PDB file of C-alpha atoms in Angstrom:
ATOM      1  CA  UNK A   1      96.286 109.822 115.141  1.00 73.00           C
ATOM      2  CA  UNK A   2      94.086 111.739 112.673  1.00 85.00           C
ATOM      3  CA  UNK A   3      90.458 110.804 111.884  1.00 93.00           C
ATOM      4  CA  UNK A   4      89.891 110.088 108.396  1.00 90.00           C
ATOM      5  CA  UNK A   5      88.484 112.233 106.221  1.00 90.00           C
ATOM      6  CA  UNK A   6      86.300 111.889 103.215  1.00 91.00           C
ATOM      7  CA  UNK A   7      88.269 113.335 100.814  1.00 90.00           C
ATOM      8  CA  UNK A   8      90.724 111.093 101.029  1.00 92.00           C
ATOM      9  CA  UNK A   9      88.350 108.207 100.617  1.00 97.00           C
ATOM     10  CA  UNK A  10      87.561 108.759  96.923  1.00 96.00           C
ATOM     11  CA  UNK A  11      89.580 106.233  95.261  1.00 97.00           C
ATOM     12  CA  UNK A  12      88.721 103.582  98.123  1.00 97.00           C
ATOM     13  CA  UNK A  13      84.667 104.242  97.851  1.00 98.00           C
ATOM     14  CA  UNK A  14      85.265 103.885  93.993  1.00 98.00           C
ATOM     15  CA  UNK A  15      86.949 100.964  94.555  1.00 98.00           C
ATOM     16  CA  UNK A  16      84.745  98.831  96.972  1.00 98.00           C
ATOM     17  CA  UNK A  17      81.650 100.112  95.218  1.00 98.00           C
ATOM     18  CA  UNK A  18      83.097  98.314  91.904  1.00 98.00           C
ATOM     19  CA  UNK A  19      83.792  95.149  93.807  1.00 98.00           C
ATOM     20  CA  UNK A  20      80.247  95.368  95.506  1.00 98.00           C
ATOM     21  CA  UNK A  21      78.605  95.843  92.394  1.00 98.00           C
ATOM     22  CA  UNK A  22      80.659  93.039  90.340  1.00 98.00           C
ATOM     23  CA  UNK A  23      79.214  90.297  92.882  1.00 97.00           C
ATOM     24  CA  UNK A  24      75.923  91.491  93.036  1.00 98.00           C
ATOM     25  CA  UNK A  25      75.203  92.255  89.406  1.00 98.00           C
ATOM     26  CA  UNK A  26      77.970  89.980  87.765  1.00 96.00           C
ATOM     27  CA  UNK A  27      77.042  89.349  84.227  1.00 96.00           C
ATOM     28  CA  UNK A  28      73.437  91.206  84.555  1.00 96.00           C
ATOM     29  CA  UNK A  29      70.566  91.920  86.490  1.00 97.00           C
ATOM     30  CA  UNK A  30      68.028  89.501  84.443  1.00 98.00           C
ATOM     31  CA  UNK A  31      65.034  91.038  86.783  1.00 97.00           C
ATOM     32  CA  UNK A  32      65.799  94.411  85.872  1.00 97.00           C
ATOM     33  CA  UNK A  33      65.318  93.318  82.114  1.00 96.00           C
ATOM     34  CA  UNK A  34      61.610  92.929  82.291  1.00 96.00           C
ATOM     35  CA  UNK A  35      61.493  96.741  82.500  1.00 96.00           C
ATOM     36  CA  UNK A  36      61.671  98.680  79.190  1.00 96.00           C
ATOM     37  CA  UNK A  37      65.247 100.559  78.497  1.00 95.00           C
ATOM     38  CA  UNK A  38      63.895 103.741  78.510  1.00 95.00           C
ATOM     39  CA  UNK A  39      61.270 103.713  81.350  1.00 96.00           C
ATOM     40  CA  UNK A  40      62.269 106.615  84.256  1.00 97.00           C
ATOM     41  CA  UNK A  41      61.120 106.053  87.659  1.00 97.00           C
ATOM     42  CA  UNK A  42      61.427 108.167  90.427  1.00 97.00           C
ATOM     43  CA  UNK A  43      62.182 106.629  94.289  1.00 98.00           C
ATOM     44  CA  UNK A  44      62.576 107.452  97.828  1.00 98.00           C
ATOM     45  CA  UNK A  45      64.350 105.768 100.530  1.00 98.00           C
ATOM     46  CA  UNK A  46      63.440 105.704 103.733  1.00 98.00           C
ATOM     47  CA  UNK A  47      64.941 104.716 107.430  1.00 98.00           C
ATOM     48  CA  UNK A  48      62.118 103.112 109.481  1.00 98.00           C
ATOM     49  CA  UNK A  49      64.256 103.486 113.136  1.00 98.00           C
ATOM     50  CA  UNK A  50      65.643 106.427 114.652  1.00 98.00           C
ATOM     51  CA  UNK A  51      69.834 106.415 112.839  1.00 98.00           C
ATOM     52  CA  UNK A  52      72.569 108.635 112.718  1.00 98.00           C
ATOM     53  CA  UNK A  53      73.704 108.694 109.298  1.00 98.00           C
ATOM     54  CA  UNK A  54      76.889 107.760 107.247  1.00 98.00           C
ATOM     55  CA  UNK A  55      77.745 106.986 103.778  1.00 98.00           C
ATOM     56  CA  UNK A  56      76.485 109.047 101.714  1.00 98.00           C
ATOM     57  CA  UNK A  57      79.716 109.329  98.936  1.00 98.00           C
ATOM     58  CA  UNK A  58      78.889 105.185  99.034  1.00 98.00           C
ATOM     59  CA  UNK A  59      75.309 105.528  97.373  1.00 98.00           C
ATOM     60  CA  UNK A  60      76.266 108.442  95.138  1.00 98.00           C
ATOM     61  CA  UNK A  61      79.085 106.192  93.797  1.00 98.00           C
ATOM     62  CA  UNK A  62      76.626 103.152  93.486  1.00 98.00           C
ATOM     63  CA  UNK A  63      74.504 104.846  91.121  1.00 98.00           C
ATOM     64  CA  UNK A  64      77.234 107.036  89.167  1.00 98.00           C
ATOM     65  CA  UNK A  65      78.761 103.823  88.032  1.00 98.00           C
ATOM     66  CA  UNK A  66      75.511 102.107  87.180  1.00 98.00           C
ATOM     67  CA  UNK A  67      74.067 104.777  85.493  1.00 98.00           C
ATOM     68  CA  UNK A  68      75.441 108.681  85.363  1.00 97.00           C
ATOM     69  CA  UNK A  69      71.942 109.322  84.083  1.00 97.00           C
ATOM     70  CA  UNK A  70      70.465 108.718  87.543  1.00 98.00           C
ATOM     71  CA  UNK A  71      70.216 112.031  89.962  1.00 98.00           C
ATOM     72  CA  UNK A  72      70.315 111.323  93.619  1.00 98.00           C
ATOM     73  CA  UNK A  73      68.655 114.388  95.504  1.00 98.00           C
ATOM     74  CA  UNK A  74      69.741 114.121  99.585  1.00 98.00           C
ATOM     75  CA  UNK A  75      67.653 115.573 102.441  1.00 98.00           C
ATOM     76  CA  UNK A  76      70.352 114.995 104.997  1.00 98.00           C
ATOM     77  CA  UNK A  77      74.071 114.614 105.578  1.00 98.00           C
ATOM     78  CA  UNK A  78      76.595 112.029 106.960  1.00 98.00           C
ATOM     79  CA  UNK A  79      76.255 112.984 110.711  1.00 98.00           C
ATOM     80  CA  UNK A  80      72.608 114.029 110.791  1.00 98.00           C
ATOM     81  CA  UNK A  81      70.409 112.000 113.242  1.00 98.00           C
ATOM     82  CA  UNK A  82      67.123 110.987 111.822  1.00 98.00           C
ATOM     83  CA  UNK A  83      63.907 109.633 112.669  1.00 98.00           C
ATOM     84  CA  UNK A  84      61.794 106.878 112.269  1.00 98.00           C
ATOM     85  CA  UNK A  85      60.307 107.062 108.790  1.00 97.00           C
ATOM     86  CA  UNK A  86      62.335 109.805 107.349  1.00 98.00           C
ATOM     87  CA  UNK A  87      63.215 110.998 104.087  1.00 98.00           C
ATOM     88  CA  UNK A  88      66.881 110.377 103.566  1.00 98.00           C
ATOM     89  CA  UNK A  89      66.855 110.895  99.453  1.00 98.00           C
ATOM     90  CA  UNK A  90      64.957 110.994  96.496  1.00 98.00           C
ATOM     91  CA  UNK A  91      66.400 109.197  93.145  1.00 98.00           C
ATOM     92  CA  UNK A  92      65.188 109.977  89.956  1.00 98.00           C
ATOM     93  CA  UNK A  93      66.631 108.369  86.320  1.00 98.00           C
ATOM     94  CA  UNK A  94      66.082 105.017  84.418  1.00 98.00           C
ATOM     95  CA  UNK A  95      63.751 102.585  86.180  1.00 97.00           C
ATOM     96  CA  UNK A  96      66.871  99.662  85.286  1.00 98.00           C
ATOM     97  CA  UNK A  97      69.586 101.762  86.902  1.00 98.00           C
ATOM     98  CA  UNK A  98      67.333 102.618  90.105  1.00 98.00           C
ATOM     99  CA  UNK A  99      66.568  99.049  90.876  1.00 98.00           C
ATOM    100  CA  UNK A 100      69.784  96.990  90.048  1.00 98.00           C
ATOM    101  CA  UNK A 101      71.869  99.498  92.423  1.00 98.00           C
ATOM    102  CA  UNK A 102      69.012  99.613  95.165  1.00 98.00           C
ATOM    103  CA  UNK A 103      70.738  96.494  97.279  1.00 98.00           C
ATOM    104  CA  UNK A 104      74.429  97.210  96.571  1.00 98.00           C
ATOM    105  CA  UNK A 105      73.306 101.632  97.649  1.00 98.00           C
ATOM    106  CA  UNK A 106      71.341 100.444 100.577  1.00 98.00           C
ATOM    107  CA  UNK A 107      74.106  97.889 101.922  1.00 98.00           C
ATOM    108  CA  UNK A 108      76.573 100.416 101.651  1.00 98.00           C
ATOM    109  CA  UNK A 109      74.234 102.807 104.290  1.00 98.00           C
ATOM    110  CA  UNK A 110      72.378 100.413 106.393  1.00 98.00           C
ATOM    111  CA  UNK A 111      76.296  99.208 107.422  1.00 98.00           C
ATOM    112  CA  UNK A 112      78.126 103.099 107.927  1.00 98.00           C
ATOM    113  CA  UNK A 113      75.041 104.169 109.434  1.00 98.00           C
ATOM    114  CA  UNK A 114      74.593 101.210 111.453  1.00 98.00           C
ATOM    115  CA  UNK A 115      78.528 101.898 112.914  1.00 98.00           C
ATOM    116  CA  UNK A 116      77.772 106.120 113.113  1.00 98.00           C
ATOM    117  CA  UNK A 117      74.411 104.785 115.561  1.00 98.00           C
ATOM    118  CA  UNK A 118      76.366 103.272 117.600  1.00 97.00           C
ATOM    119  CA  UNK A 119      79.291 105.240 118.127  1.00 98.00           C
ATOM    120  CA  UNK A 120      76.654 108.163 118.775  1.00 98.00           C
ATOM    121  CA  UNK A 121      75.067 106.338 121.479  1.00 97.00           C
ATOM    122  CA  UNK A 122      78.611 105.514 123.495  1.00 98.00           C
ATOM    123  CA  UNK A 123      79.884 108.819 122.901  1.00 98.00           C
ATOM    124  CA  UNK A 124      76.850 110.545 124.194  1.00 98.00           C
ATOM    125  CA  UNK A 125      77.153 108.152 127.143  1.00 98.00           C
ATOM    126  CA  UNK A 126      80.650 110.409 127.972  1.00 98.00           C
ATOM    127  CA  UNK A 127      79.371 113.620 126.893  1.00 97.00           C
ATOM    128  CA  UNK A 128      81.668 115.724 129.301  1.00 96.00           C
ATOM    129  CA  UNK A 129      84.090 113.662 130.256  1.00 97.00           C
ATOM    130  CA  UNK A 130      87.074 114.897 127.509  1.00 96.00           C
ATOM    131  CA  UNK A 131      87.570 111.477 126.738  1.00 98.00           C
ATOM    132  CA  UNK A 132      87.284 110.136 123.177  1.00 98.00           C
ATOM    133  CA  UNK A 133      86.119 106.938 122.207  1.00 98.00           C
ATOM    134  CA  UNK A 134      88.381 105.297 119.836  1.00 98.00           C
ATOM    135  CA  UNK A 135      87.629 102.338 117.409  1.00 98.00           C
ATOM    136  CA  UNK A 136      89.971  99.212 116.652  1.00 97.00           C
ATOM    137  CA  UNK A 137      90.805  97.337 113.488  1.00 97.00           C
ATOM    138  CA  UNK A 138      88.106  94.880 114.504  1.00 97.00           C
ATOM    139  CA  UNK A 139      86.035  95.702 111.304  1.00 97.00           C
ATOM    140  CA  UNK A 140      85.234  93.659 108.454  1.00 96.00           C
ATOM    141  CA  UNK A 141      87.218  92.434 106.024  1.00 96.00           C
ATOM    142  CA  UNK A 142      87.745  95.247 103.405  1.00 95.00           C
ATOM    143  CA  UNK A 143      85.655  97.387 104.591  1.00 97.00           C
ATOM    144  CA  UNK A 144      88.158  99.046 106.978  1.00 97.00           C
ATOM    145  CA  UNK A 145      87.643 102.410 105.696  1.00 98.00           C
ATOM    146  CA  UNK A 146      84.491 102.799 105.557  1.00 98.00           C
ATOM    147  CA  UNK A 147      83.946 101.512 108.878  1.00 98.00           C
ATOM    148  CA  UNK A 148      86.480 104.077 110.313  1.00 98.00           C
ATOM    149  CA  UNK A 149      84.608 106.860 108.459  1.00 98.00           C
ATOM    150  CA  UNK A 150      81.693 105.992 110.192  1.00 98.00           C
ATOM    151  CA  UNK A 151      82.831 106.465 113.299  1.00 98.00           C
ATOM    152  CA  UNK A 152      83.673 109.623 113.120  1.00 98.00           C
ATOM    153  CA  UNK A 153      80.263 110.546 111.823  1.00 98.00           C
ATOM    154  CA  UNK A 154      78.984 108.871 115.039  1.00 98.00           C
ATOM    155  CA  UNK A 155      81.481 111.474 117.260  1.00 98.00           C
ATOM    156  CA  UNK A 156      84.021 108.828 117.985  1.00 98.00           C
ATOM    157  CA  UNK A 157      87.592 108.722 116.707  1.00 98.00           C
ATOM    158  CA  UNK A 158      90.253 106.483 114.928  1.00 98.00           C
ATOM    159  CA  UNK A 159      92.699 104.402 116.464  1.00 97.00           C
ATOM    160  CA  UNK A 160      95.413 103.624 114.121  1.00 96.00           C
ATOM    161  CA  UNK A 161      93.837 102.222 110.415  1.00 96.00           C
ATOM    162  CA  UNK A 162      96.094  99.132 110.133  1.00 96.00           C
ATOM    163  CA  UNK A 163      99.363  97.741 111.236  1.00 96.00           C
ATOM    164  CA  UNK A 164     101.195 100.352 109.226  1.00 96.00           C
ATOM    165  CA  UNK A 165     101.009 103.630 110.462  1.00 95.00           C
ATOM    166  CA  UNK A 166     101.453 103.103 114.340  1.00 97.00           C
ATOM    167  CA  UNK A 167     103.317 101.164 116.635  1.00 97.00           C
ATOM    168  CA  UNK A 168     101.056  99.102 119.152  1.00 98.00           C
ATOM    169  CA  UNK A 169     103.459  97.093 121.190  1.00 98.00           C
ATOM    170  CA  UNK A 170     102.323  94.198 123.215  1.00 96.00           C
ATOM    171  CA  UNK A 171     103.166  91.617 125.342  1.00 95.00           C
ATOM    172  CA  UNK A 172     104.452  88.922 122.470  1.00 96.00           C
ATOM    173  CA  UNK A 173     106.216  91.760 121.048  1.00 97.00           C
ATOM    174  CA  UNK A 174     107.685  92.864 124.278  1.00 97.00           C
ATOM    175  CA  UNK A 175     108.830  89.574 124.926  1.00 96.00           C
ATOM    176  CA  UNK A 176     110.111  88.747 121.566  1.00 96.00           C
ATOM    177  CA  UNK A 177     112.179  92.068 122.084  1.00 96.00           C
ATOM    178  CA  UNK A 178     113.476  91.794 125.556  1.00 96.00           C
ATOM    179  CA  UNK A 179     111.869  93.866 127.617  1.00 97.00           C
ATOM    180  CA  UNK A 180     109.949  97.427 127.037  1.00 98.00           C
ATOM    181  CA  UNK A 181     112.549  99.764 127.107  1.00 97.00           C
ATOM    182  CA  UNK A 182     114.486  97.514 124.044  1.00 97.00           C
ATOM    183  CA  UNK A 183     110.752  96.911 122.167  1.00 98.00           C
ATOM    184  CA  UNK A 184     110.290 100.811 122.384  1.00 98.00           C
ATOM    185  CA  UNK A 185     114.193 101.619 121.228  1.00 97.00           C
ATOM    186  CA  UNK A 186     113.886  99.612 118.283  1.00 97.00           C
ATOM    187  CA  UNK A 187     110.685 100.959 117.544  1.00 98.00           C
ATOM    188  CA  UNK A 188     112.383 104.614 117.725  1.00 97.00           C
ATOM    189  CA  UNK A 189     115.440 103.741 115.186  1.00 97.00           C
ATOM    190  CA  UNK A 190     113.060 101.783 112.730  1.00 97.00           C
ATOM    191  CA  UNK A 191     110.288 104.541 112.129  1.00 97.00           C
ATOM    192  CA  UNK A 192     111.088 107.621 114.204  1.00 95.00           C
ATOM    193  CA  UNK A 193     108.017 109.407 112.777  1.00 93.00           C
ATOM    194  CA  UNK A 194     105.407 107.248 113.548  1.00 96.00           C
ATOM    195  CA  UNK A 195     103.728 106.824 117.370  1.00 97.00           C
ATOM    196  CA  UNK A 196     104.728 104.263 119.676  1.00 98.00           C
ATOM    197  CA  UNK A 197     102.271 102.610 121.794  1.00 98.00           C
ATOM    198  CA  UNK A 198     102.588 100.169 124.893  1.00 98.00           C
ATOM    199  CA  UNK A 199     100.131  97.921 125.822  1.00 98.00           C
ATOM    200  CA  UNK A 200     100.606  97.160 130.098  1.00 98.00           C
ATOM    201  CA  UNK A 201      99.113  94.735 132.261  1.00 97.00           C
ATOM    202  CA  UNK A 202      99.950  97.068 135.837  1.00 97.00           C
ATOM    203  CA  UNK A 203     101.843  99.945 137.155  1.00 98.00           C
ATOM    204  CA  UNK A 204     104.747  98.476 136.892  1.00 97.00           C
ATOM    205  CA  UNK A 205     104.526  97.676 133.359  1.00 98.00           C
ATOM    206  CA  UNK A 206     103.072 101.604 132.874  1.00 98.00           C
ATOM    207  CA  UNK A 207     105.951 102.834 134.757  1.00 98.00           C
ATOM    208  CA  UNK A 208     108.160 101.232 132.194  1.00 98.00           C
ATOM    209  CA  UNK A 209     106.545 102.167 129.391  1.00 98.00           C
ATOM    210  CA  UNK A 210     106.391 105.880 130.663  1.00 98.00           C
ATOM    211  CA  UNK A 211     110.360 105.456 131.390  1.00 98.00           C
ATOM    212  CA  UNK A 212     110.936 104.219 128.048  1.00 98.00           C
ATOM    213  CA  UNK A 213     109.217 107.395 126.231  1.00 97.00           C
ATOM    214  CA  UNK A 214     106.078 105.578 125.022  1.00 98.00           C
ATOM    215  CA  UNK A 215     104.155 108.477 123.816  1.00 98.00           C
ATOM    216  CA  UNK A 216     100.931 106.392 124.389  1.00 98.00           C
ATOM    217  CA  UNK A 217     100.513 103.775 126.910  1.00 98.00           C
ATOM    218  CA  UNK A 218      97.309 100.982 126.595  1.00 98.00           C
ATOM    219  CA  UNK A 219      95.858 100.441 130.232  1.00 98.00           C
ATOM    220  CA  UNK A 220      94.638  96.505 129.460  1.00 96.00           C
ATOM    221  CA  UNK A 221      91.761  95.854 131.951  1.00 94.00           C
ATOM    222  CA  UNK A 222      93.178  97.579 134.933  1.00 96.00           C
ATOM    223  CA  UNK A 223      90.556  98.175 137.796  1.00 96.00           C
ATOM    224  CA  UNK A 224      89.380 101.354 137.950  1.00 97.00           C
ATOM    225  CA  UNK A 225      91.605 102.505 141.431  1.00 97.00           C
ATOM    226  CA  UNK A 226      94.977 101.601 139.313  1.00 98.00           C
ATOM    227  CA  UNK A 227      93.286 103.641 136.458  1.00 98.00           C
ATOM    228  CA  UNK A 228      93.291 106.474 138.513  1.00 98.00           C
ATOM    229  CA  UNK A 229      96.543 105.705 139.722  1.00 98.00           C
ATOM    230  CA  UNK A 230      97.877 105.669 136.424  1.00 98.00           C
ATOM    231  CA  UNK A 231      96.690 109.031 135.298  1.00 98.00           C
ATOM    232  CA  UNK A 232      98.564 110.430 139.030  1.00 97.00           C
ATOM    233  CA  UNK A 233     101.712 108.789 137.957  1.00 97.00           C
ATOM    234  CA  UNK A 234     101.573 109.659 133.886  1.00 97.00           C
ATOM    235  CA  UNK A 235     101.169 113.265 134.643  1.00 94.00           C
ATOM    236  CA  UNK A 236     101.169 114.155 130.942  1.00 92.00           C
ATOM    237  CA  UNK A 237     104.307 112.358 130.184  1.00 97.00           C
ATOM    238  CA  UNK A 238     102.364 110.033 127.437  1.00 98.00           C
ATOM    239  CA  UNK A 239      98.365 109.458 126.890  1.00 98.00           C
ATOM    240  CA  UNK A 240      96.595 106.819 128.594  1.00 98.00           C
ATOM    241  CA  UNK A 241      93.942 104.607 126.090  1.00 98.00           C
ATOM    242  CA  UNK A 242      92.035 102.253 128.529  1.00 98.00           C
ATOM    243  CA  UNK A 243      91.056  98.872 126.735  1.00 97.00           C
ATOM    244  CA  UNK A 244      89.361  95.629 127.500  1.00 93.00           C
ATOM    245  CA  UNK A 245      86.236  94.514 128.447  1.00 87.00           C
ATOM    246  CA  UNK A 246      84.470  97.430 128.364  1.00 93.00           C
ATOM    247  CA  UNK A 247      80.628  97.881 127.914  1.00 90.00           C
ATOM    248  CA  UNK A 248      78.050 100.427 128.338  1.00 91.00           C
ATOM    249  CA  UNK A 249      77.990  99.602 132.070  1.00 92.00           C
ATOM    250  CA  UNK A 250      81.618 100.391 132.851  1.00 95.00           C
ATOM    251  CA  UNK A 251      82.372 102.943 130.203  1.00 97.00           C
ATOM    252  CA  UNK A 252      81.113 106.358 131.920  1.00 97.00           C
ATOM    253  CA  UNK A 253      82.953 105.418 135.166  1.00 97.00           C
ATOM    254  CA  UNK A 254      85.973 104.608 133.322  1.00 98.00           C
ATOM    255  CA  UNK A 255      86.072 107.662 130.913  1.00 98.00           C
ATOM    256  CA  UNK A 256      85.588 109.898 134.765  1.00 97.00           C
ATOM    257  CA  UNK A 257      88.862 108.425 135.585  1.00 97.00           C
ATOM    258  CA  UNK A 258      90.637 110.453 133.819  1.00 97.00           C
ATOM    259  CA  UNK A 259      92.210 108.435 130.599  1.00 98.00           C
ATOM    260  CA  UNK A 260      92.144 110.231 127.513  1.00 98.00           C
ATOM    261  CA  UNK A 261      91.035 107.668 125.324  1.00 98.00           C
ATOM    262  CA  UNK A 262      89.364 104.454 125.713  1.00 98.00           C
ATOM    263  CA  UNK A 263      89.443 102.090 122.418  1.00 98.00           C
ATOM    264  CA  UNK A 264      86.006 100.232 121.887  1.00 97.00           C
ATOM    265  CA  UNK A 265      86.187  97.033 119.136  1.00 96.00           C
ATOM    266  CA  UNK A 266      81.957  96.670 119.574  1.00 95.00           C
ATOM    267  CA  UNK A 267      82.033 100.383 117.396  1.00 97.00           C
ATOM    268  CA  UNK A 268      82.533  98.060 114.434  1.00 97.00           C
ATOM    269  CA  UNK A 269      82.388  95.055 115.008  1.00 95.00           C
ATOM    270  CA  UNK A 270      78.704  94.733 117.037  1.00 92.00           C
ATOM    271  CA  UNK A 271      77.127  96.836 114.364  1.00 91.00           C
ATOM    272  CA  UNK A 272      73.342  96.066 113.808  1.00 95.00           C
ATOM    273  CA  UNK A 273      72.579  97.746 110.162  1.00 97.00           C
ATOM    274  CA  UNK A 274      70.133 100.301 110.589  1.00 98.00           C
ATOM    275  CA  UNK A 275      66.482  99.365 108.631  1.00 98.00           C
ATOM    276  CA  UNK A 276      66.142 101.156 105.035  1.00 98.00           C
ATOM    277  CA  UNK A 277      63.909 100.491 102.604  1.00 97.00           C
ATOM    278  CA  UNK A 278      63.191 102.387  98.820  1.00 97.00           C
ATOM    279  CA  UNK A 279      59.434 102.888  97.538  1.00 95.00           C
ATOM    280  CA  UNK A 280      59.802 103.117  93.406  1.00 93.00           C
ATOM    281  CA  UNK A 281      57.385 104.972  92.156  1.00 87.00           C
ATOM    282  CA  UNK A 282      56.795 105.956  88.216  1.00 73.00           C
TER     283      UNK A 282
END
């Protein structure tokens, strides 16, 4: 499954920027009003903790529909680790514009490069291994897409983005259907395009699936000797994700197994927004 990219994000970060601004500023910012119409400021925001960056496009939209007037000059790039009390851009326009979007601009990149952080840390935790780190569609509510951006500036990947574009079949769904083989047939005649993934509990499960012609197969908290087992009997007849309960403990010793993925919901959903803050100045 692809990662996303940001060019295909425009009309989504145009989007959610709207509705973030609407419920922030609603009828008005009434503070911002005690500030003279034509008064320019210029500002600076700043990360106070070490961050790897992400959403950039976010901000820029923030203050383009505020205020075209207002110039946002970045010293880094989605991706780009920082430091502790770093420049990450300079904004320069009118003083009203610069202080109404401040909250909705600095949401927007203490979230994505909350998510990048942390998906930088696990991934350099299996730097080596070939295995990628894959995120889930544990992510909050309407913010899907940004979330999955942000992974991939943190050097992990995407998982499928919603319930649409892959098939992820589990045990409710393989009983509903009858059995694997039947959940993955049907599967094949409804969408013949799209990926098919099984989720198994064992080997016997994985040898269905395999069988069956899953071209993905989800190892659900299998110890790590059936892990390896698994990857002996696959053989490159489908990929292997490993899933479930795992932390920052278990993950090197699990990605050395030999699975090619291993899906991760803490890459958005344990996300800790990184410390900003913006110093106006006139």
């Amino acid at each position: 499954m692809p990662n996303l990219v940001l060019a295909d994000l425009t009309a989504e970060i145009d989007a959610s920027v709207r509705r973030a601004l609407a419920e922030d500023v609603g009828t008005g910012d009434i503070t911002a009003q005690l500030i003279p119409a034509e008064r320019l400021a210029h500002a600076s925001v700043i990360t106070r903790e070490e961050a790897v960056v992400s959403g950039t496009a976010w901000v820029d939209a923030v203050f383009r529909q505020l205020d075209p007037r207002v110039a946002v000059h970045w010293q880094v790039v989605d991706g780009d680790r920082v430091r502790a009390d770093q420049v990450l851009f300079h904004l320069e326009g009118p003083a009203r514009a610069l202080l109404t979007g401040e909250r909705t601009a600095l949401n927007f990149l203490q979230l994505l490069s909350g998510v990048a952080t942390r998906c930088r840390y696990y991934a350099d935790l299996v730097e080596g291994t070939g295995v990628r780190l894959l995120d889930t569609r544990k992510t909050l509510p309407g913010l899907r897409l940004a979330q999955k951006y942000a992974v991939t500036c943190g050097g992990c990947h995407n998982h499928r983005i919603g319930l649409y574009d892959a098939f992820l079949i589990k045990e409710n769904h393989i009983a509903a259907c009858g059995g694997i083989a039947e959940a993955v047939r049907a599967a094949r005649r409804i969408a013949p395009g799209k990926p098919v993934e099984v989720e198994v509990e064992d080997l016997d499960e994985l040898r269905q699936a395999l069988d069956a012609g899953a071209d993905i197969v989800m190892l659900d908290e299998l110890s790590l000797a059936d892990m390896r087992t698994a990857v002996s009997l696959s053989a490159g007849r489908a990929k292997l994700e490993a899933s479930g309960g795992i932390d920052e403990v278990t993950l090197r010793q699990i990605a050395e197994t030999g699975v090619d993925y291993i899906s991760i919901g803490a890459l958005t959903k344990h996300v800790r927004a990184v410390d900003l803050s913006m110093r106006l100045r006139q």
